[in-house]
Short mmCIF file of C-alpha atoms in Angstrom, two decimals:
data_model
loop_
_atom_site.label_atom_id
_atom_site.label_comp_id
_atom_site.label_asym_id
_atom_site.label_seq_id
_atom_site.Cartn_x
_atom_site.Cartn_y
_atom_site.Cartn_z
CA MET A 1 23.39 11.85 12.48
CA LYS A 2 19.77 11.75 13.59
CA LYS A 3 18.45 8.20 13.59
CA LYS A 4 15.34 7.23 11.65
CA THR A 5 12.69 5.99 14.06
CA VAL A 6 10.44 2.95 13.68
CA VAL A 7 7.46 1.50 15.54
CA ILE A 8 6.66 -2.19 15.01
CA VAL A 9 3.01 -3.31 15.21
CA ASP A 10 2.80 -7.10 15.15
CA ASP A 11 1.17 -9.59 17.50
CA HIS A 12 3.81 -12.27 16.93
CA LEU A 13 6.24 -11.29 19.67
CA LEU A 14 9.12 -13.54 18.58
CA PHE A 15 9.01 -12.14 15.04
CA ALA A 16 8.66 -8.56 16.30
CA GLN A 17 11.64 -8.91 18.64
CA SER A 18 13.74 -10.47 15.87
CA LEU A 19 12.73 -7.59 13.60
CA GLU A 20 13.71 -5.09 16.28
CA SER A 21 17.12 -6.76 16.59
CA LEU A 22 17.61 -6.58 12.83
CA ILE A 23 16.64 -2.90 12.62
CA THR A 24 18.80 -1.78 15.55
CA LYS A 25 21.82 -3.36 13.85
CA LEU A 26 21.24 -1.23 10.78
CA ASP A 27 23.12 2.03 10.57
CA GLY A 28 20.96 5.00 11.50
CA TYR A 29 17.77 3.30 12.75
CA GLU A 30 16.07 3.15 16.14
CA VAL A 31 12.99 1.19 17.25
CA LEU A 32 10.78 3.28 19.53
CA ALA A 33 8.27 0.59 20.47
CA ILE A 34 6.87 -2.86 19.75
CA LEU A 35 3.06 -2.96 19.89
CA LYS A 36 0.77 -5.99 19.58
CA ASN A 37 -2.12 -4.47 17.61
CA GLY A 38 -3.71 -1.32 16.28
CA LYS A 39 -5.42 -0.55 19.57
CA GLU A 40 -2.06 -0.29 21.29
CA LEU A 41 -0.92 2.00 18.48
CA THR A 42 -3.85 4.35 19.02
CA GLN A 43 -2.98 4.49 22.71
CA TYR A 44 0.63 5.22 21.76
CA TYR A 45 -0.54 8.33 19.90
CA LEU A 46 -3.09 9.33 22.54
CA HIS A 47 -0.32 9.40 25.14
CA LYS A 48 1.57 11.74 22.78
CA ARG A 49 4.61 9.55 22.57
CA ARG A 50 7.28 10.27 19.97
CA LYS A 51 5.92 10.02 16.43
CA PRO A 52 8.02 7.59 14.34
CA ASP A 53 9.34 8.16 10.86
CA LEU A 54 7.88 4.79 9.90
CA ILE A 55 5.40 2.21 11.17
CA LEU A 56 5.90 -1.44 10.25
CA LEU A 57 2.42 -2.91 10.31
CA ASP A 58 1.15 -6.48 10.17
CA VAL A 59 -2.32 -7.23 8.74
CA LYS A 60 -3.70 -10.15 10.74
CA MET A 61 -3.84 -9.07 14.39
CA PRO A 62 -6.37 -9.42 17.23
CA VAL A 63 -8.39 -6.54 18.72
CA MET A 64 -7.63 -4.12 15.86
CA ASP A 65 -6.19 -5.53 12.64
CA GLY A 66 -4.09 -3.89 9.94
CA VAL A 67 -6.97 -2.64 7.80
CA GLN A 68 -8.72 -1.10 10.82
CA THR A 69 -5.44 0.42 11.95
CA MET A 70 -4.73 1.96 8.55
CA THR A 71 -8.26 3.38 8.47
CA TRP A 72 -7.68 5.01 11.87
CA LEU A 73 -4.30 6.37 10.80
CA LYS A 74 -5.76 7.79 7.59
CA GLU A 75 -8.22 9.79 9.68
CA HIS A 76 -6.09 10.76 12.67
CA GLN A 77 -2.45 10.64 11.51
CA THR A 78 -2.70 11.44 7.82
CA GLU A 79 1.02 12.09 7.28
CA GLN A 80 2.22 8.94 9.02
CA LYS A 81 4.22 6.68 6.71
CA VAL A 82 3.34 2.99 6.99
CA LEU A 83 5.06 -0.02 5.47
CA VAL A 84 3.00 -3.20 5.60
CA LEU A 85 4.98 -6.30 6.54
CA THR A 86 2.85 -9.42 6.42
CA MET A 87 2.28 -12.94 5.13
CA GLU A 88 -0.99 -11.92 3.46
CA ASP A 89 -0.53 -11.71 -0.30
CA ASP A 90 -4.11 -11.91 -1.58
CA GLU A 91 -5.25 -9.18 -3.95
CA GLU A 92 -8.19 -8.05 -1.80
CA THR A 93 -6.03 -7.41 1.27
CA ILE A 94 -3.33 -5.60 -0.69
CA ILE A 95 -5.88 -3.28 -2.31
CA LYS A 96 -7.55 -2.55 1.04
CA MET A 97 -4.24 -1.63 2.65
CA LEU A 98 -3.11 0.53 -0.27
CA ARG A 99 -6.46 2.32 -0.44
CA ALA A 100 -6.26 2.96 3.29
CA GLY A 101 -2.95 4.75 2.85
CA ALA A 102 -0.13 2.21 3.19
CA ARG A 103 3.02 3.50 1.46
CA GLY A 104 4.42 0.06 0.76
CA TYR A 105 3.60 -3.62 0.99
CA LEU A 106 6.13 -6.35 1.84
CA LEU A 107 5.91 -10.05 2.52
CA LYS A 108 7.75 -11.32 5.58
CA ASP A 109 10.04 -13.58 3.56
CA ILE A 110 11.81 -10.53 2.09
CA HIS A 111 15.62 -10.49 2.13
CA PRO A 112 17.07 -8.24 4.88
CA GLU A 113 18.91 -6.03 2.35
CA ASN A 114 15.70 -5.48 0.39
CA PHE A 115 13.89 -4.79 3.64
CA GLU A 116 16.37 -2.04 4.56
CA PHE A 117 16.04 -0.54 1.09
CA ALA A 118 12.24 -0.61 1.37
CA MET A 119 12.29 1.28 4.67
CA LYS A 120 14.66 3.87 3.23
CA MET A 121 12.48 4.35 0.13
CA VAL A 122 9.25 4.81 2.11
CA ILE A 123 10.85 7.26 4.54
CA GLU A 124 12.70 9.29 1.89
CA GLN A 125 10.66 8.85 -1.30
CA GLY A 126 7.19 8.04 0.01
CA PHE A 127 6.52 4.70 -1.69
CA TYR A 128 7.95 1.22 -2.10
CA TYR A 129 6.54 -2.03 -3.45
CA SER A 130 8.21 -5.43 -3.34
CA SER A 131 9.23 -7.13 -6.56
CA LYS A 132 6.18 -9.37 -6.31
CA ILE A 133 3.84 -6.39 -6.02
CA GLN A 134 5.85 -4.29 -8.45
CA SER A 135 5.59 -7.07 -11.05
CA ALA A 136 1.95 -6.09 -11.33
CA LEU A 137 3.22 -3.03 -13.17
CA GLN A 138 4.75 -3.15 -16.63
CA TYR A 139 5.16 0.46 -17.61
CA SER A 140 8.62 1.89 -18.09
CA ASP A 141 10.51 4.59 -16.22
CA GLN A 142 8.90 7.23 -18.39
CA PRO A 143 8.21 10.37 -16.26
CA GLU A 144 4.87 9.96 -14.46
CA LYS A 145 3.37 13.17 -15.89
CA GLU A 146 4.08 11.91 -19.40
CA VAL A 147 2.65 8.49 -18.57
CA THR A 148 -0.46 10.11 -17.15
CA ARG A 149 -0.98 12.42 -20.10
CA ASP A 150 -0.16 9.96 -22.90
CA LEU A 151 -2.04 6.93 -21.58
CA ALA A 152 -4.94 8.55 -19.76
CA GLU A 153 -6.01 10.30 -22.95
CA LYS A 154 -6.52 6.90 -24.53
CA LEU A 155 -9.23 5.88 -22.05
CA THR A 156 -12.88 6.23 -23.03
CA GLU A 157 -15.43 7.69 -20.63
CA ARG A 158 -16.72 4.21 -19.77
CA GLU A 159 -13.19 2.95 -19.21
CA TRP A 160 -12.61 5.81 -16.76
CA THR A 161 -15.77 4.74 -14.95
CA PHE A 162 -14.55 1.16 -14.82
CA LEU A 163 -11.14 2.36 -13.59
CA LYS A 164 -12.69 4.25 -10.67
CA TYR A 165 -14.74 1.23 -9.63
CA ALA A 166 -11.75 -1.10 -10.06
CA CYS A 167 -9.83 0.98 -7.52
CA SER A 168 -12.61 0.48 -4.98
CA GLU A 169 -13.33 -2.63 -2.92
CA LEU A 170 -16.10 -3.75 -5.28
CA THR A 171 -15.81 -7.17 -6.91
CA TYR A 172 -15.95 -7.40 -10.69
CA LYS A 173 -19.49 -8.75 -10.31
CA ASP A 174 -20.42 -5.68 -8.24
CA ILE A 175 -18.84 -3.41 -10.85
CA ALA A 176 -20.95 -5.04 -13.55
CA GLY A 177 -24.03 -4.27 -11.47
CA GLU A 178 -23.02 -0.65 -10.87
CA MET A 179 -22.29 -0.08 -14.56
CA GLU A 180 -25.39 -2.05 -15.63
CA LEU A 181 -23.29 -4.27 -17.83
CA SER A 182 -22.77 -7.99 -18.24
CA PRO A 183 -19.76 -9.56 -16.47
CA LYS A 184 -18.32 -10.34 -19.90
CA THR A 185 -18.46 -6.67 -20.94
CA VAL A 186 -16.77 -5.63 -17.70
CA GLU A 187 -14.11 -8.25 -18.38
CA ASN A 188 -13.54 -6.65 -21.79
CA TYR A 189 -13.19 -3.21 -20.15
CA ARG A 190 -10.72 -4.69 -17.69
CA GLU A 191 -8.53 -6.18 -20.41
CA SER A 192 -8.66 -2.95 -22.43
CA VAL A 193 -7.68 -0.76 -19.46
CA PHE A 194 -4.94 -3.18 -18.38
CA LYS A 195 -3.50 -3.04 -21.89
CA LYS A 196 -3.71 0.74 -22.26
CA LEU A 197 -2.19 1.42 -18.84
CA GLN A 198 0.29 -1.45 -19.20
CA VAL A 199 -0.52 -3.21 -15.94
CA ARG A 200 -0.99 -6.91 -15.30
CA THR A 201 -3.31 -7.10 -12.32
CA ARG A 202 -5.90 -5.13 -10.37
CA VAL A 203 -3.27 -4.42 -7.71
CA GLY A 204 -1.08 -2.94 -10.41
CA LEU A 205 -4.00 -0.80 -11.51
CA VAL A 206 -4.50 0.59 -8.00
CA ILE A 207 -0.78 1.34 -7.63
CA TYR A 208 -0.74 3.05 -11.02
CA CYS A 209 -3.67 5.28 -10.08
CA MET A 210 -2.12 6.13 -6.71
CA LYS A 211 1.23 7.09 -8.19
CA ASN A 212 -0.36 9.21 -10.90
CA ASN A 213 -3.06 10.81 -8.72
CA PHE A 214 -5.87 9.93 -11.11
CA PHE A 215 -8.41 10.36 -8.33
CA LYS A 216 -8.50 10.21 -4.54
CA LEU A 217 -8.58 6.59 -3.38
#
C-alpha cells in the first residue's frame, strides 16, 4: 500500500521530531521532511522535491510564519493540502489561516488518535476542524446544498453584505465603517446572521461559508 506523505513545518525541533516519531509509527504514513519555517518550505518546492499529501504547519515561526506561508502556498501550490497544528487559538489567527487556504486547524494538545483522524480526513475528504473549532458550528448534518438553499434564502441583502465583510479580516468596527452603520446596528446584523445560519462565532461563520461556497474567500 502506498504510504501517505507528510512534511512538517515547525521551528520547535523537539516537538517536530516527536511528531515525526508519532507519524512514522502510524500505519501507512511517511514523513518526507522537517522544515523550520515557510522559507525552507518554499525552497523545498523550488528544488522540486517530492510533493507531500499533507503539510503540517505551525503559525508562529521566524523568517516566514504560518500566515505568510499559507499565502505563498495559495498562490504557488493551490492544490496543496495543509493542516495547521499550533498553540494559537485566537479568532483572528484562525480566520487568517482558513482564508489563506488551510484545510484544517488543530491545537497541539490534541489526542494522538484524533490527530491521526484529522490527517486522514484532510487527505481524503479535504477538510477537518477540531472539536473546539467545530463547536463554533451548530447546524446539523443536513446535506450542504439543502443548508445553503434553505438558510441563504433567509438572508436580506444587507445581511449578505455583512456576511461578506465578516469573512474578511476587517474588525467589526471596520465593517461598521464600510457599511456606514453604527457599531450597534452591525452587532444586530451579526446576531441575526449567526441565528439564521446557526453558528456561534465568527470563526464558525467563515467555516460555514467555506464549506458552502457562498463566495470566494
